[in-house]
Short mmCIF file of C-alpha atoms in Angstrom, two decimals:
data_model
loop_
_atom_site.label_atom_id
_atom_site.label_comp_id
_atom_site.label_asym_id
_atom_site.label_seq_id
_atom_site.Cartn_x
_atom_site.Cartn_y
_atom_site.Cartn_z
CA UNK A 1 24.39 -9.72 -5.84
CA UNK A 2 23.27 -6.16 -5.17
CA UNK A 3 22.21 -4.50 -8.43
CA UNK A 4 21.01 -1.17 -7.01
CA UNK A 5 22.34 0.44 -3.84
CA UNK A 6 21.21 3.82 -2.51
CA UNK A 7 23.28 4.92 0.47
CA UNK A 8 21.92 7.77 2.63
CA UNK A 9 20.81 9.56 -0.52
CA UNK A 10 19.78 13.22 -0.50
CA UNK A 11 18.43 15.02 -3.55
CA UNK A 12 17.78 18.75 -3.63
CA UNK A 13 15.77 20.91 -5.99
CA UNK A 14 17.13 24.40 -5.56
CA UNK A 15 17.81 24.81 -1.86
CA UNK A 16 15.07 22.38 -0.78
CA UNK A 17 15.83 18.76 0.13
CA UNK A 18 13.22 16.66 -1.69
CA UNK A 19 14.74 13.28 -0.79
CA UNK A 20 16.56 12.79 2.54
CA UNK A 21 18.68 9.95 3.88
CA UNK A 22 17.23 7.18 1.71
CA UNK A 23 19.02 3.81 1.88
CA UNK A 24 17.74 1.01 -0.37
CA UNK A 25 19.17 -2.22 -1.74
CA UNK A 26 17.74 -4.20 -4.66
CA UNK A 27 19.25 -7.57 -5.50
CA UNK A 28 19.67 -8.64 -9.12
CA UNK A 29 16.30 -9.84 -10.45
CA UNK A 30 14.26 -8.25 -7.66
CA UNK A 31 11.33 -5.92 -8.27
CA UNK A 32 11.03 -3.00 -5.85
CA UNK A 33 8.28 -0.45 -5.38
CA UNK A 34 8.14 3.01 -3.81
CA UNK A 35 4.75 4.03 -2.45
CA UNK A 36 3.63 7.31 -1.01
CA UNK A 37 1.33 10.31 -1.45
CA UNK A 38 1.89 12.88 -4.18
CA UNK A 39 4.85 15.16 -3.52
CA UNK A 40 6.69 12.75 -1.22
CA UNK A 41 9.79 12.54 -3.46
CA UNK A 42 9.19 9.24 -5.30
CA UNK A 43 9.67 10.55 -8.84
CA UNK A 44 12.60 12.77 -7.83
CA UNK A 45 14.32 9.68 -6.43
CA UNK A 46 13.68 7.81 -9.68
CA UNK A 47 15.14 10.69 -11.72
CA UNK A 48 18.27 10.68 -9.57
CA UNK A 49 18.73 6.94 -10.16
CA UNK A 50 18.34 7.49 -13.91
CA UNK A 51 20.97 10.26 -13.82
CA UNK A 52 18.62 13.14 -14.63
CA UNK A 53 18.97 14.73 -11.20
CA UNK A 54 22.26 15.32 -9.29
CA UNK A 55 22.55 14.15 -5.68
CA UNK A 56 23.37 16.46 -2.77
CA UNK A 57 24.60 13.75 -0.39
CA UNK A 58 25.09 9.99 -0.31
CA UNK A 59 25.61 7.81 -3.36
CA UNK A 60 23.97 5.60 -6.00
CA UNK A 61 25.66 2.39 -7.14
CA UNK A 62 24.74 -0.02 -9.94
CA UNK A 63 26.20 -3.53 -9.82
CA UNK A 64 28.92 -2.32 -7.48
CA UNK A 65 29.87 0.72 -9.58
CA UNK A 66 29.22 4.19 -8.13
CA UNK A 67 27.28 6.26 -10.67
CA UNK A 68 26.21 9.27 -8.56
CA UNK A 69 27.82 11.24 -5.73
CA UNK A 70 27.77 14.98 -4.97
CA UNK A 71 31.03 15.27 -6.95
CA UNK A 72 30.22 12.96 -9.86
CA UNK A 73 27.21 12.03 -12.02
CA UNK A 74 27.55 9.41 -14.71
CA UNK A 75 25.61 10.29 -17.89
CA UNK A 76 22.16 8.64 -18.12
CA UNK A 77 22.94 6.91 -21.42
CA UNK A 78 25.92 5.12 -19.84
CA UNK A 79 23.97 3.60 -16.95
CA UNK A 80 22.21 0.80 -18.80
CA UNK A 81 18.82 1.86 -17.42
CA UNK A 82 15.45 1.64 -19.16
CA UNK A 83 12.47 3.83 -18.28
CA UNK A 84 8.71 3.51 -18.69
CA UNK A 85 6.71 6.72 -18.20
CA UNK A 86 3.11 7.36 -17.22
CA UNK A 87 2.20 8.76 -20.63
CA UNK A 88 3.78 5.86 -22.61
CA UNK A 89 5.71 8.39 -24.81
CA UNK A 90 5.38 6.25 -27.96
CA UNK A 91 6.40 7.90 -31.21
CA UNK A 92 3.15 8.36 -33.17
CA UNK A 93 4.86 8.37 -36.61
CA UNK A 94 6.65 5.05 -35.98
CA UNK A 95 5.21 1.55 -36.24
CA UNK A 96 5.10 -0.79 -33.28
CA UNK A 97 8.25 -2.57 -34.52
CA UNK A 98 10.06 0.75 -35.02
CA UNK A 99 9.03 1.95 -31.55
CA UNK A 100 10.26 -1.23 -29.87
CA UNK A 101 13.59 -1.30 -31.71
CA UNK A 102 14.23 2.44 -31.32
CA UNK A 103 16.82 2.01 -28.54
CA UNK A 104 18.70 -0.83 -30.30
CA UNK A 105 20.93 1.52 -32.23
CA UNK A 106 23.92 -0.82 -32.52
CA UNK A 107 21.97 -3.97 -33.40
CA UNK A 108 21.67 -5.34 -36.92
CA UNK A 109 18.38 -5.36 -38.79
CA UNK A 110 18.04 -9.10 -38.19
CA UNK A 111 18.77 -8.75 -34.45
CA UNK A 112 16.17 -6.00 -34.16
CA UNK A 113 13.56 -8.08 -35.94
CA UNK A 114 14.24 -11.13 -33.77
CA UNK A 115 14.05 -9.08 -30.57
CA UNK A 116 10.83 -7.35 -31.66
CA UNK A 117 9.21 -10.67 -32.54
CA UNK A 118 10.33 -12.19 -29.23
CA UNK A 119 8.97 -9.33 -27.13
CA UNK A 120 5.67 -9.12 -29.01
CA UNK A 121 5.13 -12.80 -28.32
CA UNK A 122 5.95 -12.32 -24.65
CA UNK A 123 3.55 -9.40 -24.23
CA UNK A 124 0.77 -11.22 -26.08
CA UNK A 125 0.72 -9.04 -29.20
CA UNK A 126 2.22 -11.16 -31.99
CA UNK A 127 1.68 -9.78 -35.49
CA UNK A 128 1.38 -6.15 -34.33
CA UNK A 129 4.69 -5.07 -35.91
CA UNK A 130 3.19 -2.81 -38.61
CA UNK A 131 0.51 -1.11 -36.52
CA UNK A 132 0.77 2.47 -35.29
CA UNK A 133 0.18 3.68 -31.71
CA UNK A 134 -3.15 5.31 -32.55
CA UNK A 135 -4.45 1.91 -33.66
CA UNK A 136 -3.86 0.40 -30.21
CA UNK A 137 -5.85 0.45 -26.96
CA UNK A 138 -4.39 2.01 -23.81
CA UNK A 139 -3.39 -1.39 -22.44
CA UNK A 140 -1.75 -2.37 -25.72
CA UNK A 141 0.17 0.92 -25.85
CA UNK A 142 1.44 0.28 -22.32
CA UNK A 143 2.69 -3.15 -23.34
CA UNK A 144 4.51 -1.66 -26.33
CA UNK A 145 6.11 1.01 -24.13
CA UNK A 146 7.32 -1.74 -21.80
CA UNK A 147 8.65 -3.81 -24.71
CA UNK A 148 10.55 -0.76 -26.02
CA UNK A 149 12.18 -0.27 -22.62
CA UNK A 150 13.12 -3.96 -22.43
CA UNK A 151 14.43 -4.27 -26.01
CA UNK A 152 18.03 -3.15 -25.25
CA UNK A 153 18.09 -5.53 -22.23
CA UNK A 154 18.76 -2.88 -19.55
CA UNK A 155 20.24 -4.03 -16.26
CA UNK A 156 17.70 -1.86 -14.38
CA UNK A 157 14.20 -0.80 -15.41
CA UNK A 158 12.53 2.24 -13.80
CA UNK A 159 8.74 2.57 -14.03
CA UNK A 160 7.14 5.90 -13.11
CA UNK A 161 3.42 5.25 -12.39
CA UNK A 162 3.15 3.33 -15.67
CA UNK A 163 -0.49 2.29 -15.25
CA UNK A 164 -1.93 5.53 -13.84
CA UNK A 165 -3.93 6.38 -16.98
CA UNK A 166 -5.60 2.96 -17.16
CA UNK A 167 -8.76 1.75 -15.44
CA UNK A 168 -8.46 -0.14 -12.14
CA UNK A 169 -9.17 -3.63 -13.51
CA UNK A 170 -6.66 -3.25 -16.35
CA UNK A 171 -4.04 -1.81 -13.96
CA UNK A 172 -4.15 -4.84 -11.71
CA UNK A 173 -4.08 -7.32 -14.60
CA UNK A 174 -1.17 -5.54 -16.29
CA UNK A 175 0.77 -5.39 -13.03
CA UNK A 176 0.68 -9.20 -12.79
CA UNK A 177 1.60 -9.58 -16.47
CA UNK A 178 4.48 -7.10 -16.20
CA UNK A 179 5.88 -8.91 -13.16
CA UNK A 180 5.86 -12.20 -15.06
CA UNK A 181 7.58 -10.57 -18.04
CA UNK A 182 10.28 -8.95 -15.88
CA UNK A 183 10.96 -12.28 -14.19
CA UNK A 184 11.22 -14.02 -17.59
CA UNK A 185 13.64 -11.35 -18.79
CA UNK A 186 15.54 -11.47 -15.46
CA UNK A 187 15.35 -7.67 -15.25
CA UNK A 188 15.75 -5.79 -11.97
CA UNK A 189 13.09 -3.10 -11.68
CA UNK A 190 11.96 -0.23 -9.46
CA UNK A 191 8.36 0.96 -9.68
CA UNK A 192 6.94 4.23 -8.39
CA UNK A 193 3.21 4.32 -7.67
CA UNK A 194 0.56 5.51 -5.24
CA UNK A 195 -1.57 2.43 -5.96
CA UNK A 196 -1.12 -0.26 -3.30
CA UNK A 197 -2.65 -3.02 -5.44
CA UNK A 198 -0.03 -2.40 -8.14
CA UNK A 199 2.71 -2.58 -5.53
CA UNK A 200 1.40 -5.77 -3.95
CA UNK A 201 0.90 -7.44 -7.36
CA UNK A 202 4.41 -6.59 -8.62
CA UNK A 203 6.92 -6.07 -5.84
CA UNK A 204 9.34 -8.33 -4.01
CA UNK A 205 10.32 -5.37 -1.81
CA UNK A 206 8.36 -2.19 -1.18
CA UNK A 207 8.71 1.01 0.80
CA UNK A 208 6.58 3.94 1.90
CA UNK A 209 7.93 7.48 1.48
CA UNK A 210 6.68 10.56 3.31
CA UNK A 211 8.08 14.09 2.97
CA UNK A 212 11.23 12.79 1.31
CA UNK A 213 12.00 10.08 3.89
CA UNK A 214 11.73 6.34 3.41
CA UNK A 215 9.80 5.16 6.47
CA UNK A 216 10.09 1.42 5.86
CA UNK A 217 11.58 -0.87 3.17
CA UNK A 218 10.54 -4.53 3.45
CA UNK A 219 8.30 -7.10 1.75
CA UNK A 220 4.70 -6.06 0.96
CA UNK A 221 3.54 -8.60 3.56
CA UNK A 222 5.64 -6.93 6.26
CA UNK A 223 4.45 -3.46 5.27
CA UNK A 224 0.86 -4.59 5.67
CA UNK A 225 1.12 -6.77 8.77
CA UNK A 226 4.16 -5.28 10.55
CA UNK A 227 4.20 -1.52 9.88
CA UNK A 228 6.93 0.24 11.88
CA UNK A 229 5.50 3.72 11.72
CA UNK A 230 2.03 5.19 12.07
CA UNK A 231 2.26 6.74 8.61
CA UNK A 232 2.93 3.31 7.09
CA UNK A 233 0.06 1.77 9.05
CA UNK A 234 -2.24 4.60 7.99
CA UNK A 235 -1.20 4.52 4.31
CA UNK A 236 -1.17 0.77 3.64
CA UNK A 237 -4.58 -0.87 3.47
CA UNK A 238 -7.91 0.36 4.77
CA UNK A 239 -7.59 0.92 8.48
CA UNK A 240 -8.32 3.14 11.46
CA UNK A 241 -5.90 4.08 14.25
CA UNK A 242 -7.60 3.99 17.67
CA UNK A 243 -6.32 5.05 21.08
CA UNK A 244 -6.05 2.74 24.07
CA UNK A 245 -4.33 2.38 27.44
CA UNK A 246 -2.29 -0.60 28.60
CA UNK A 247 -3.33 -1.93 32.00
CA UNK A 248 -1.09 -3.25 34.78
CA UNK A 249 -2.17 -6.81 33.86
CA UNK A 250 -0.86 -6.46 30.29
CA UNK A 251 -4.21 -6.01 28.55
CA UNK A 252 -5.42 -2.91 26.74
CA UNK A 253 -8.49 -0.83 27.50
CA UNK A 254 -9.85 0.36 24.16
CA UNK A 255 -13.02 1.54 22.41
CA UNK A 256 -13.42 -2.11 21.32
CA UNK A 257 -13.27 -3.39 24.90
CA UNK A 258 -10.39 -5.11 26.69
CA UNK A 259 -7.88 -6.59 24.25
CA UNK A 260 -5.03 -9.02 24.83
CA UNK A 261 -1.82 -9.52 22.83
CA UNK A 262 1.75 -10.67 23.62
CA UNK A 263 3.15 -7.31 22.44
CA UNK A 264 1.36 -5.50 25.26
CA UNK A 265 3.57 -7.16 27.89
CA UNK A 266 6.40 -4.86 26.70
CA UNK A 267 4.53 -1.75 27.79
CA UNK A 268 4.30 -0.33 31.29
CA UNK A 269 0.82 -0.19 32.79
CA UNK A 270 -0.93 3.13 32.26
CA UNK A 271 0.88 3.84 28.96
CA UNK A 272 -1.26 5.40 26.22
CA UNK A 273 -1.00 3.51 22.92
CA UNK A 274 -2.33 3.70 19.39
CA UNK A 275 -3.39 0.52 17.58
CA UNK A 276 -4.39 -0.30 14.03
CA UNK A 277 -7.81 -1.75 13.20
CA UNK A 278 -8.35 -3.04 9.67
CA UNK A 279 -11.69 -4.26 8.26
CA UNK A 280 -10.73 -7.94 8.58
CA UNK A 281 -9.92 -7.44 12.30
CA UNK A 282 -13.63 -7.05 13.13
CA UNK A 283 -16.07 -9.86 12.42
CA UNK A 284 -19.84 -9.21 12.27
CA UNK A 285 -21.39 -11.14 15.17
CA UNK A 286 -25.00 -10.62 16.25
CA UNK A 287 -24.19 -11.96 19.73
CA UNK A 288 -21.31 -9.57 20.42
CA UNK A 289 -21.70 -6.89 23.10
CA UNK A 290 -19.76 -4.43 20.92
CA UNK A 291 -22.49 -2.66 18.95
CA UNK A 292 -22.53 -0.02 16.27
CA UNK A 293 -24.68 1.51 13.56
CA UNK A 294 -23.90 1.18 9.84
CA UNK A 295 -23.15 4.60 8.35
CA UNK A 296 -22.18 3.55 4.81
CA UNK A 297 -21.80 0.46 2.63
CA UNK A 298 -19.46 -0.06 -0.31
CA UNK A 299 -19.74 -2.97 -2.73
CA UNK A 300 -16.38 -4.73 -3.28
CA UNK A 301 -17.47 -7.73 -5.34
CA UNK A 302 -17.27 -10.75 -3.04
CA UNK A 303 -17.51 -8.48 0.01
CA UNK A 304 -19.21 -5.33 1.22
CA UNK A 305 -17.11 -2.79 3.12
CA UNK A 306 -19.10 -1.19 5.95
CA UNK A 307 -18.36 2.00 7.85
CA UNK A 308 -19.74 1.52 11.37
CA UNK A 309 -20.18 4.18 14.08
CA UNK A 310 -19.76 2.93 17.62
CA UNK A 311 -21.70 4.39 20.54
CA UNK A 312 -18.58 6.43 21.40
CA UNK A 313 -18.83 8.19 18.01
CA UNK A 314 -15.74 6.45 16.62
CA UNK A 315 -16.07 5.10 13.06
CA UNK A 316 -14.43 1.80 12.11
CA UNK A 317 -14.56 -0.50 9.06
CA UNK A 318 -15.62 -4.12 8.69
CA UNK A 319 -16.15 -6.63 5.89
CA UNK A 320 -19.01 -9.03 5.25
CA UNK A 321 -19.83 -11.35 2.30
CA UNK A 322 -21.82 -9.38 -0.24
CA UNK A 323 -24.63 -11.96 -0.34
CA UNK A 324 -25.30 -11.17 3.36
CA UNK A 325 -26.08 -7.52 2.74
CA UNK A 326 -26.89 -5.31 5.72
CA UNK A 327 -28.74 -2.02 5.37
CA UNK A 328 -27.35 1.43 6.12
CA UNK A 329 -28.76 2.63 9.44
CA UNK A 330 -29.16 -0.84 10.92
CA UNK A 331 -27.41 -1.99 14.10
CA UNK A 332 -24.56 -4.47 13.90
CA UNK A 333 -22.61 -6.50 16.45
CA UNK A 334 -18.83 -6.75 16.00
CA UNK A 335 -16.33 -9.20 17.47
CA UNK A 336 -12.61 -8.23 17.52
CA UNK A 337 -10.52 -10.98 15.90
CA UNK A 338 -6.93 -9.76 15.59
CA UNK A 339 -4.48 -12.04 13.81
CA UNK A 340 -1.85 -9.28 14.00
CA UNK A 341 -2.30 -6.52 16.58
CA UNK A 342 -0.21 -3.56 15.44
CA UNK A 343 0.45 -1.36 18.47
CA UNK A 344 2.37 1.93 18.74
CA UNK A 345 3.52 3.23 22.12
CA UNK A 346 3.92 6.95 22.84
CA UNK A 347 7.46 8.14 22.10
CA UNK A 348 9.42 10.98 20.54
CA UNK A 349 9.26 10.97 16.74
CA UNK A 350 12.23 12.34 14.81
CA UNK A 351 10.70 12.36 11.33
CA UNK A 352 10.19 15.80 9.71
CA UNK A 353 6.57 16.77 9.77
CA UNK A 354 5.83 14.73 12.90
CA UNK A 355 7.58 16.79 15.61
CA UNK A 356 4.40 18.69 16.41
CA UNK A 357 2.19 15.59 16.46
CA UNK A 358 0.93 14.86 19.96
CA UNK A 359 1.47 12.15 20.81
CA UNK A 360 3.90 10.56 18.34
CA UNK A 361 4.23 6.79 18.40
CA UNK A 362 6.75 3.99 17.83
CA UNK A 363 5.90 0.34 17.09
CA UNK A 364 5.66 -2.10 19.97
CA UNK A 365 7.33 -5.40 19.08
CA UNK A 366 7.24 -8.75 20.86
CA UNK A 367 10.20 -9.15 23.22
CA UNK A 368 11.97 -11.61 20.93
CA UNK A 369 12.01 -9.00 18.15
CA UNK A 370 12.87 -5.95 20.23
CA UNK A 371 15.88 -7.48 21.94
#
């Protein structure tokens, strides 16, 4: 069953369209995530779903009931939606138990106590009922804010960059814990973030927004391995877009040498293309004829991430186990090893902000998918 349906949604602030033509479906129990750079319209879209922002076109439906159109906006308190904000927004003068039960206005004292105890156990903070927010760590405060939003059992939970004020390690751990909690509670949720690791750890479905448009809405796996727009390819994961030319034989002449892939048979010989190269697409190989010089090295725990300059002046990225450390300035051989070759062929691009890009590109799909 569809719990949330956005149909060609447009949201304006003043005379400016901040969100344009967004269509999204979330099934009951699914967790969705909106990714994108600052100012792309993510939070405005969330506010419209919550009922805080009117819509200029399209509609918003919850469980089959229309709650927002240009002519009608259902009040936020009647939508059955919970919200978790970036700043936690806990009441400093209330105890943990009072914060969590704040939205349970029509519940009895016993029902509130049972729900508070249940949620504190689920978030791993049993016995914290009488503490105050200032006595908690940042991660504990975030858990309490989440428990408060879940206490009334909303049918939809909206999370606006809820982990942005926490350190990277805690963000990733909390994202996994929050996903497990939402699944236990059978709550449908929509998360807004600019952090890809949060999105990948939490989401069943995810989308990338740019200048108010939703470029792609699919599983995190598909966003990473099958991006359908250059902006998605550029935004998701570490990667570099390189230029190449398809030959008459169906191969591609590129800065990495001649490459082969089934997708290239869809493209006429002589066509300029753009293709995505991620760090795991290039394997260090001392015997490879493709050579480069290491410009920078970043420690990533089990791996080092290297920035390598090819003889052509192009910089690409590659990974290597951190116990096989190579020095900055040294020469390295690289062997292309593409599991997925993401290729974009030159085409007209209709997205705002891309009309003046030369050239613009569309994804090249294998024939079975493009039929």
